[in-house]
Amino acid sequence: KLFNFTLGHGKNFFGNGYRSMLLSDVANNYTYFRINTTIGKFKYVQLYSNFKDISSSTYSDYFSMPNKFGAFHYLSWNIAPWLNASFFETVIWPGKDDNLQRGFDISYLNPVSFYRPIEYSIGSSDNSLMGLNLSANAGSNHMLYGQIMLDEFLLSQVRTTITHHWLRRQTTEWGWWANKQAIQIGYRWFDAFFAKNLNWRIEYNYVPPYTYSHTGGLLNYGHENQPLAHVLGANFHEIISILNFQRGHWYVELKNMYQVVGKDTGSSNYGSNIYLDYQTYENLYQNYAGQGITSEIFFNQLKVSYIILPASNLSIQFGVLNRVESNANFSYSTNYIFGGLSTSLSNLYRDF
């Protein structure tokens, strides 16, 4: 009744959003051990994972890929029937450190400690992140939710950036490169516009440059060249609208997205690719989401499905998709008409 143990090779997701700033199911499957503990209004998740880095090494098979490991804590508290707050923390470390075969560090098995003090106690330079997830229900039809992920944080530098942008205090020391905080704000409306079974989600995600990155692939927040949080990595902001309707076995979904992404150029690191060494940043100050080659992306998709097996969401689906991307160097539009047989056994993101 209190504990649930899971050992597997798959994915995990923390949050209420379509995306997650904490841990999402974007990246490929990985081996993990998970402990869920439920006591009254509290739910506590311990997650230990074996990730792989394939960014700069040669390998012959899955087992020869360089190892990296992750330890996660997620404490969820139902403060009231309508309000939930969840605290998140994680640490990522390499399986081999300075030619020493480190493996899984048992120091991080401590189920209650904060990871940053453990880092200091063992003299490591591992990658530690912290976050918060909030959700609030207004009646049975409305939900507000949000997340914040703190990769690195210096209050004085955050204050300088805020006063520069909002209070118009002139300074050249705004946008310090190492202030990296990802933010999500979302809203869900069930039986939207007073139509039964019509649901609407609108969500805003913001990730500044260099967030989730580190000195390389063994310490960054990624697995097999894919981000562990948002599919776009970093250096962007986006707004998502998803409207869906289900009646019987029929399901219709309209998805619209607008993204502003700052892309890296050649050897220049503007903070989009989380696999680049963050010590190669371009500017000490005046960094902002979308810097570099600023690209605008419009993504629009209409999908109609007929569900055959609800348990696995096996369905026949047809749809149309339009994607437009433009920046200072090019502009193009891509159109698709698609159809096929689909399940929800594996969630693959193609909307970016």
Tab-separated table of C-alpha atoms in Angstrom:
chain	number	residue	atom	x	y	z
A	1	LYS	CA	0.000	0.000	0.000
A	2	LEU	CA	2.934	2.344	0.601
A	3	PHE	CA	5.607	1.311	-1.905
A	4	ASN	CA	5.723	0.533	-5.594
A	5	PHE	CA	8.944	-0.645	-7.264
A	6	THR	CA	9.602	-0.527	-11.003
A	7	LEU	CA	12.641	-1.827	-12.876
A	8	GLY	CA	12.579	-1.324	-16.619
A	9	HIS	CA	13.873	0.096	-19.858
A	10	GLY	CA	11.680	2.994	-20.879
A	11	LYS	CA	10.839	6.636	-20.163
A	12	ASN	CA	9.540	8.844	-17.355
A	13	PHE	CA	7.631	12.137	-17.287
A	14	PHE	CA	7.159	14.674	-14.475
A	15	GLY	CA	4.542	17.404	-14.729
A	16	ASN	CA	1.080	18.333	-15.992
A	17	GLY	CA	2.062	19.924	-19.294
A	18	TYR	CA	2.350	18.789	-22.867
A	19	ARG	CA	6.066	19.491	-22.476
A	20	SER	CA	8.103	19.118	-19.300
A	21	MET	CA	10.903	21.370	-18.066
A	22	LEU	CA	11.865	18.759	-15.456
A	23	LEU	CA	11.976	15.308	-17.087
A	24	SER	CA	10.068	14.358	-20.236
A	25	ASP	CA	9.641	11.373	-22.546
A	26	VAL	CA	11.427	13.041	-25.481
A	27	ALA	CA	14.672	11.048	-25.372
A	28	ASN	CA	15.118	7.385	-26.241
A	29	ASN	CA	14.438	4.603	-23.716
A	30	TYR	CA	16.908	4.090	-20.852
A	31	THR	CA	17.337	1.617	-18.004
A	32	TYR	CA	15.908	2.821	-14.701
A	33	PHE	CA	14.844	1.773	-11.211
A	34	ARG	CA	11.952	3.709	-9.663
A	35	ILE	CA	10.484	3.720	-6.150
A	36	ASN	CA	7.082	5.351	-5.553
A	37	THR	CA	6.160	5.957	-1.911
A	38	THR	CA	2.663	7.192	-1.011
A	39	ILE	CA	1.837	8.349	2.521
A	40	GLY	CA	-1.354	10.343	2.986
A	41	LYS	CA	-1.155	13.561	0.960
A	42	PHE	CA	2.463	12.945	-0.023
A	43	LYS	CA	3.918	10.994	-2.922
A	44	TYR	CA	7.678	10.579	-3.144
A	45	VAL	CA	9.481	9.300	-6.231
A	46	GLN	CA	13.097	8.111	-6.272
A	47	LEU	CA	14.417	7.434	-9.744
A	48	TYR	CA	17.853	6.063	-10.670
A	49	SER	CA	18.739	5.945	-14.356
A	50	ASN	CA	21.511	4.770	-16.656
A	51	PHE	CA	21.892	7.142	-19.608
A	52	LYS	CA	24.243	6.925	-22.600
A	53	ASP	CA	26.484	9.485	-24.281
A	54	ILE	CA	27.106	8.950	-27.995
A	55	SER	CA	28.091	12.517	-28.854
A	56	SER	CA	31.874	12.138	-29.118
A	57	SER	CA	32.789	8.464	-28.798
A	58	THR	CA	32.862	5.424	-31.039
A	59	TYR	CA	30.912	2.352	-30.003
A	60	SER	CA	29.941	-0.999	-31.469
A	61	ASP	CA	26.688	-1.666	-29.606
A	62	TYR	CA	24.477	-0.348	-26.809
A	63	PHE	CA	26.647	-1.827	-24.048
A	64	SER	CA	29.827	-0.171	-25.307
A	65	MET	CA	28.280	3.324	-25.305
A	66	PRO	CA	29.821	5.553	-22.598
A	67	ASN	CA	27.700	5.505	-19.442
A	68	LYS	CA	26.285	8.421	-17.524
A	69	PHE	CA	23.936	8.180	-14.560
A	70	GLY	CA	21.113	10.184	-13.053
A	71	ALA	CA	19.476	10.245	-9.628
A	72	PHE	CA	16.118	12.003	-9.156
A	73	HIS	CA	13.860	13.009	-6.269
A	74	TYR	CA	10.263	14.144	-6.845
A	75	LEU	CA	8.153	15.006	-3.799
A	76	SER	CA	4.481	15.695	-4.530
A	77	TRP	CA	2.234	17.257	-1.883
A	78	ASN	CA	-1.553	17.564	-2.215
A	79	ILE	CA	-1.846	20.724	-0.133
A	80	ALA	CA	-5.603	20.886	-0.735
A	81	PRO	CA	-8.054	18.928	-2.904
A	82	TRP	CA	-7.544	21.573	-5.590
A	83	LEU	CA	-3.828	22.406	-5.106
A	84	ASN	CA	-0.639	20.382	-5.624
A	85	ALA	CA	3.013	21.378	-5.258
A	86	SER	CA	5.899	19.131	-6.253
A	87	PHE	CA	9.591	19.602	-5.618
A	88	PHE	CA	12.126	18.135	-8.073
A	89	GLU	CA	15.884	17.656	-7.960
A	90	THR	CA	18.373	15.651	-9.982
A	91	VAL	CA	22.091	15.105	-10.402
A	92	ILE	CA	23.860	13.773	-13.508
A	93	TRP	CA	27.346	12.287	-13.372
A	94	PRO	CA	29.682	10.423	-15.783
A	95	GLY	CA	30.362	6.712	-15.527
A	96	LYS	CA	34.059	7.379	-16.140
A	97	ASP	CA	35.693	10.402	-14.555
A	98	ASP	CA	39.294	11.468	-15.338
A	99	ASN	CA	40.148	7.977	-16.573
A	100	LEU	CA	38.694	6.517	-13.359
A	101	GLN	CA	35.876	3.999	-13.751
A	102	ARG	CA	33.377	5.617	-11.402
A	103	GLY	CA	30.191	3.728	-12.217
A	104	PHE	CA	27.058	4.277	-10.147
A	105	ASP	CA	27.933	6.509	-7.181
A	106	ILE	CA	26.238	5.027	-4.099
A	107	SER	CA	26.454	8.439	-2.359
A	108	TYR	CA	23.397	9.451	-4.369
A	109	LEU	CA	21.289	6.572	-3.025
A	110	ASN	CA	20.448	8.694	0.026
A	111	PRO	CA	16.653	9.011	-0.295
A	112	VAL	CA	16.200	12.282	1.617
A	113	SER	CA	19.299	14.475	1.171
A	114	PHE	CA	19.619	17.374	-1.209
A	115	TYR	CA	22.050	16.456	-3.976
A	116	ARG	CA	24.090	19.689	-3.895
A	117	PRO	CA	25.498	19.031	-0.364
A	118	ILE	CA	26.372	15.476	-1.411
A	119	GLU	CA	28.258	16.874	-4.410
A	120	TYR	CA	30.350	19.071	-2.152
A	121	SER	CA	30.958	16.257	0.343
A	122	ILE	CA	32.464	13.984	-2.311
A	123	GLY	CA	34.291	16.829	-4.072
A	124	SER	CA	32.541	16.306	-7.404
A	125	SER	CA	31.660	18.670	-10.234
A	126	ASP	CA	28.510	16.789	-11.205
A	127	ASN	CA	25.543	18.510	-12.839
A	128	SER	CA	22.756	19.271	-10.366
A	129	LEU	CA	19.359	20.815	-11.203
A	130	MET	CA	16.312	21.720	-9.111
A	131	GLY	CA	12.716	22.457	-10.025
A	132	LEU	CA	9.151	23.062	-8.903
A	133	ASN	CA	5.833	21.898	-10.369
A	134	LEU	CA	2.531	23.536	-9.382
A	135	SER	CA	-1.056	22.744	-10.387
A	136	ALA	CA	-4.361	24.220	-9.253
A	137	ASN	CA	-7.911	23.217	-10.176
A	138	ALA	CA	-10.727	25.748	-10.405
A	139	GLY	CA	-13.808	23.586	-10.194
A	140	SER	CA	-13.915	20.445	-12.311
A	141	ASN	CA	-13.335	22.125	-15.676
A	142	HIS	CA	-10.275	24.350	-15.266
A	143	MET	CA	-6.639	23.675	-14.392
A	144	LEU	CA	-3.696	26.056	-14.102
A	145	TYR	CA	-0.212	24.558	-13.993
A	146	GLY	CA	3.391	25.625	-14.199
A	147	GLN	CA	7.006	24.604	-13.755
A	148	ILE	CA	10.334	26.236	-13.095
A	149	MET	CA	13.690	24.531	-13.518
A	150	LEU	CA	16.797	26.050	-11.956
A	151	ASP	CA	19.978	24.962	-13.703
A	152	GLU	CA	22.148	27.792	-12.384
A	153	PHE	CA	20.940	30.835	-10.478
A	154	LEU	CA	22.465	34.062	-9.162
A	155	LEU	CA	19.855	36.384	-7.639
A	156	SER	CA	21.788	39.599	-8.207
A	157	GLN	CA	22.123	38.854	-11.929
A	158	VAL	CA	18.441	37.927	-12.216
A	159	ARG	CA	17.513	41.203	-10.514
A	160	THR	CA	19.720	43.161	-12.931
A	161	THR	CA	18.043	41.550	-15.961
A	162	ILE	CA	14.528	42.151	-14.599
A	163	THR	CA	15.181	45.816	-13.786
A	164	HIS	CA	16.746	46.348	-17.224
A	165	HIS	CA	13.779	44.897	-19.133
A	166	TRP	CA	10.860	45.929	-16.919
A	167	LEU	CA	12.052	49.074	-15.164
A	168	ARG	CA	14.149	50.274	-18.097
A	169	ARG	CA	17.266	50.804	-16.017
A	170	GLN	CA	20.102	51.074	-18.488
A	171	THR	CA	22.983	48.658	-17.991
A	172	THR	CA	25.177	46.444	-20.154
A	173	GLU	CA	25.318	43.654	-17.560
A	174	TRP	CA	21.874	42.127	-18.151
A	175	GLY	CA	21.401	38.580	-19.497
A	176	TRP	CA	24.327	36.891	-17.735
A	177	TRP	CA	25.052	33.680	-19.642
A	178	ALA	CA	24.968	31.387	-16.569
A	179	ASN	CA	21.525	32.423	-15.320
A	180	LYS	CA	19.572	29.467	-16.650
A	181	GLN	CA	15.981	29.020	-15.502
A	182	ALA	CA	13.370	27.252	-17.642
A	183	ILE	CA	9.723	28.284	-17.148
A	184	GLN	CA	6.372	26.757	-18.106
A	185	ILE	CA	2.881	28.247	-17.674
A	186	GLY	CA	-0.215	26.347	-18.823
A	187	TYR	CA	-4.004	26.216	-18.719
A	188	ARG	CA	-6.444	23.371	-19.440
A	189	TRP	CA	-10.180	23.740	-20.020
A	190	PHE	CA	-12.261	20.561	-19.931
A	191	ASP	CA	-15.611	20.635	-21.759
A	192	ALA	CA	-14.279	23.819	-23.305
A	193	PHE	CA	-16.626	26.485	-24.633
A	194	PHE	CA	-19.385	24.539	-22.810
A	195	ALA	CA	-19.212	21.676	-25.325
A	196	LYS	CA	-19.089	18.199	-23.774
A	197	ASN	CA	-15.876	16.205	-24.463
A	198	LEU	CA	-14.163	19.217	-26.050
A	199	ASN	CA	-10.857	19.963	-24.288
A	200	TRP	CA	-8.410	22.823	-24.791
A	201	ARG	CA	-4.823	23.258	-23.628
A	202	ILE	CA	-2.738	26.400	-24.011
A	203	GLU	CA	0.875	26.375	-22.821
A	204	TYR	CA	3.878	28.690	-22.850
A	205	ASN	CA	7.449	27.406	-22.476
A	206	TYR	CA	10.610	29.483	-22.099
A	207	VAL	CA	14.197	28.179	-21.929
A	208	PRO	CA	17.123	30.667	-22.038
A	209	PRO	CA	20.455	29.918	-23.751
A	210	TYR	CA	22.833	27.291	-22.313
A	211	THR	CA	20.190	25.737	-20.016
A	212	TYR	CA	20.625	21.951	-19.491
A	213	SER	CA	24.149	22.064	-20.991
A	214	HIS	CA	27.461	21.398	-19.264
A	215	THR	CA	31.060	20.734	-20.270
A	216	GLY	CA	29.994	17.951	-22.635
A	217	GLY	CA	27.713	15.015	-23.280
A	218	LEU	CA	28.711	13.061	-20.173
A	219	LEU	CA	27.446	15.784	-17.838
A	220	ASN	CA	24.688	17.557	-19.745
A	221	TYR	CA	20.971	16.859	-19.324
A	222	GLY	CA	20.694	14.535	-22.294
A	223	HIS	CA	20.640	10.903	-23.394
A	224	GLU	CA	21.743	9.474	-26.741
A	225	ASN	CA	22.051	12.948	-28.325
A	226	GLN	CA	18.524	13.910	-27.252
A	227	PRO	CA	17.379	16.309	-24.486
A	228	LEU	CA	15.893	14.866	-21.318
A	229	ALA	CA	13.579	17.875	-20.918
A	230	HIS	CA	12.231	19.913	-23.852
A	231	VAL	CA	12.629	18.578	-27.389
A	232	LEU	CA	14.096	21.908	-28.603
A	233	GLY	CA	16.935	21.829	-26.067
A	234	ALA	CA	17.432	25.490	-25.087
A	235	ASN	CA	17.459	29.082	-26.379
A	236	PHE	CA	13.779	29.368	-27.351
A	237	HIS	CA	10.275	30.229	-26.297
A	238	GLU	CA	7.063	28.708	-27.624
A	239	ILE	CA	3.307	28.798	-27.267
A	240	ILE	CA	1.166	25.701	-27.831
A	241	SER	CA	-2.572	25.331	-28.388
A	242	ILE	CA	-4.152	21.851	-28.507
A	243	LEU	CA	-7.897	21.429	-29.031
A	244	ASN	CA	-9.313	17.892	-29.021
A	245	PHE	CA	-12.727	16.283	-29.131
A	246	GLN	CA	-13.708	12.659	-28.557
A	247	ARG	CA	-17.056	11.008	-29.146
A	248	GLY	CA	-17.278	7.261	-28.943
A	249	HIS	CA	-14.345	5.833	-30.889
A	250	TRP	CA	-13.784	9.020	-32.890
A	251	TYR	CA	-11.064	11.466	-31.873
A	252	VAL	CA	-10.246	14.812	-33.522
A	253	GLU	CA	-7.259	16.993	-32.617
A	254	LEU	CA	-6.159	20.448	-33.771
A	255	LYS	CA	-2.617	21.382	-32.746
A	256	ASN	CA	-1.070	24.829	-33.319
A	257	MET	CA	2.404	25.946	-32.238
A	258	TYR	CA	4.515	29.057	-32.554
A	259	GLN	CA	8.208	28.803	-31.683
A	260	VAL	CA	11.079	31.288	-31.706
A	261	VAL	CA	14.365	29.367	-31.674
A	262	GLY	CA	17.892	30.771	-31.666
A	263	LYS	CA	20.126	28.436	-33.667
A	264	ASP	CA	23.887	28.068	-33.473
A	265	THR	CA	26.083	28.950	-36.433
A	266	GLY	CA	29.164	26.998	-37.462
A	267	SER	CA	31.560	27.005	-34.506
A	268	SER	CA	29.565	29.674	-32.629
A	269	ASN	CA	27.732	28.514	-29.514
A	270	TYR	CA	24.647	30.673	-28.894
A	271	GLY	CA	23.176	28.206	-26.397
A	272	SER	CA	20.721	26.106	-28.406
A	273	ASN	CA	22.590	22.795	-28.599
A	274	ILE	CA	22.829	21.342	-25.076
A	275	TYR	CA	25.665	19.057	-26.219
A	276	LEU	CA	28.066	21.960	-26.785
A	277	ASP	CA	30.450	22.916	-23.962
A	278	TYR	CA	28.825	25.840	-22.149
A	279	GLN	CA	32.278	27.320	-21.506
A	280	THR	CA	32.372	28.246	-25.208
A	281	TYR	CA	29.548	30.806	-24.817
A	282	GLU	CA	29.611	33.788	-27.182
A	283	ASN	CA	28.794	36.643	-24.799
A	284	LEU	CA	29.198	37.071	-21.045
A	285	TYR	CA	26.173	39.391	-20.896
A	286	GLN	CA	23.190	40.426	-23.030
A	287	ASN	CA	22.064	36.872	-23.719
A	288	TYR	CA	18.390	36.224	-24.505
A	289	ALA	CA	16.137	33.421	-25.726
A	290	GLY	CA	16.237	33.312	-29.521
A	291	GLN	CA	19.735	34.748	-29.970
A	292	GLY	CA	21.949	33.535	-32.822
A	293	ILE	CA	20.072	32.751	-36.021
A	294	THR	CA	16.572	33.679	-34.866
A	295	SER	CA	14.103	31.288	-36.499
A	296	GLU	CA	10.315	31.479	-36.366
A	297	ILE	CA	8.428	28.197	-36.672
A	298	PHE	CA	4.670	27.802	-37.232
A	299	PHE	CA	3.363	24.251	-36.798
A	300	ASN	CA	-0.282	23.391	-37.573
A	301	GLN	CA	-1.808	19.907	-37.623
A	302	LEU	CA	-5.334	18.519	-37.905
A	303	LYS	CA	-5.723	14.815	-37.115
A	304	VAL	CA	-8.782	12.528	-37.180
A	305	SER	CA	-8.569	9.081	-35.560
A	306	TYR	CA	-10.801	6.064	-35.090
A	307	ILE	CA	-9.810	4.126	-31.948
A	308	ILE	CA	-9.842	0.344	-32.415
A	309	LEU	CA	-8.385	-0.804	-29.052
A	310	PRO	CA	-8.747	1.823	-26.277
A	311	ALA	CA	-6.331	-0.009	-23.899
A	312	SER	CA	-3.329	0.684	-26.157
A	313	ASN	CA	-4.956	3.535	-28.079
A	314	LEU	CA	-4.581	1.517	-31.274
A	315	SER	CA	-6.186	3.680	-33.911
A	316	ILE	CA	-6.476	4.413	-37.594
A	317	GLN	CA	-5.610	8.035	-38.237
A	318	PHE	CA	-5.511	10.553	-41.057
A	319	GLY	CA	-4.467	14.165	-41.055
A	320	VAL	CA	-2.836	17.185	-42.631
A	321	LEU	CA	0.207	19.083	-41.380
A	322	ASN	CA	1.827	22.385	-42.292
A	323	ARG	CA	5.176	23.615	-40.962
A	324	VAL	CA	6.673	26.993	-41.843
A	325	GLU	CA	10.191	28.008	-40.753
A	326	SER	CA	11.872	31.297	-41.581
A	327	ASN	CA	14.962	33.250	-40.556
A	328	ALA	CA	17.424	35.682	-42.102
A	329	ASN	CA	18.944	32.942	-44.291
A	330	PHE	CA	15.932	31.027	-45.630
A	331	SER	CA	12.185	30.526	-45.522
A	332	TYR	CA	10.309	27.385	-46.431
A	333	SER	CA	6.953	25.725	-45.952
A	334	THR	CA	6.395	21.979	-45.688
A	335	ASN	CA	3.032	20.257	-46.153
A	336	TYR	CA	2.120	16.663	-45.345
A	337	ILE	CA	-0.945	14.503	-45.798
A	338	PHE	CA	-0.584	11.412	-43.637
A	339	GLY	CA	-2.458	8.268	-42.704
A	340	GLY	CA	-1.650	5.114	-40.810
A	341	LEU	CA	-2.055	2.787	-37.872
A	342	SER	CA	-0.848	4.131	-34.536
A	343	THR	CA	-0.601	3.242	-30.821
A	344	SER	CA	0.427	5.126	-27.673
A	345	LEU	CA	2.914	2.446	-26.597
A	346	SER	CA	5.739	4.776	-27.643
A	347	ASN	CA	5.397	8.562	-27.683
A	348	LEU	CA	7.425	10.208	-30.450
A	349	TYR	CA	7.558	13.991	-30.836
A	350	ARG	CA	7.688	15.442	-34.338
A	351	ASP	CA	6.166	18.831	-33.581
A	352	PHE	CA	9.232	21.090	-33.597
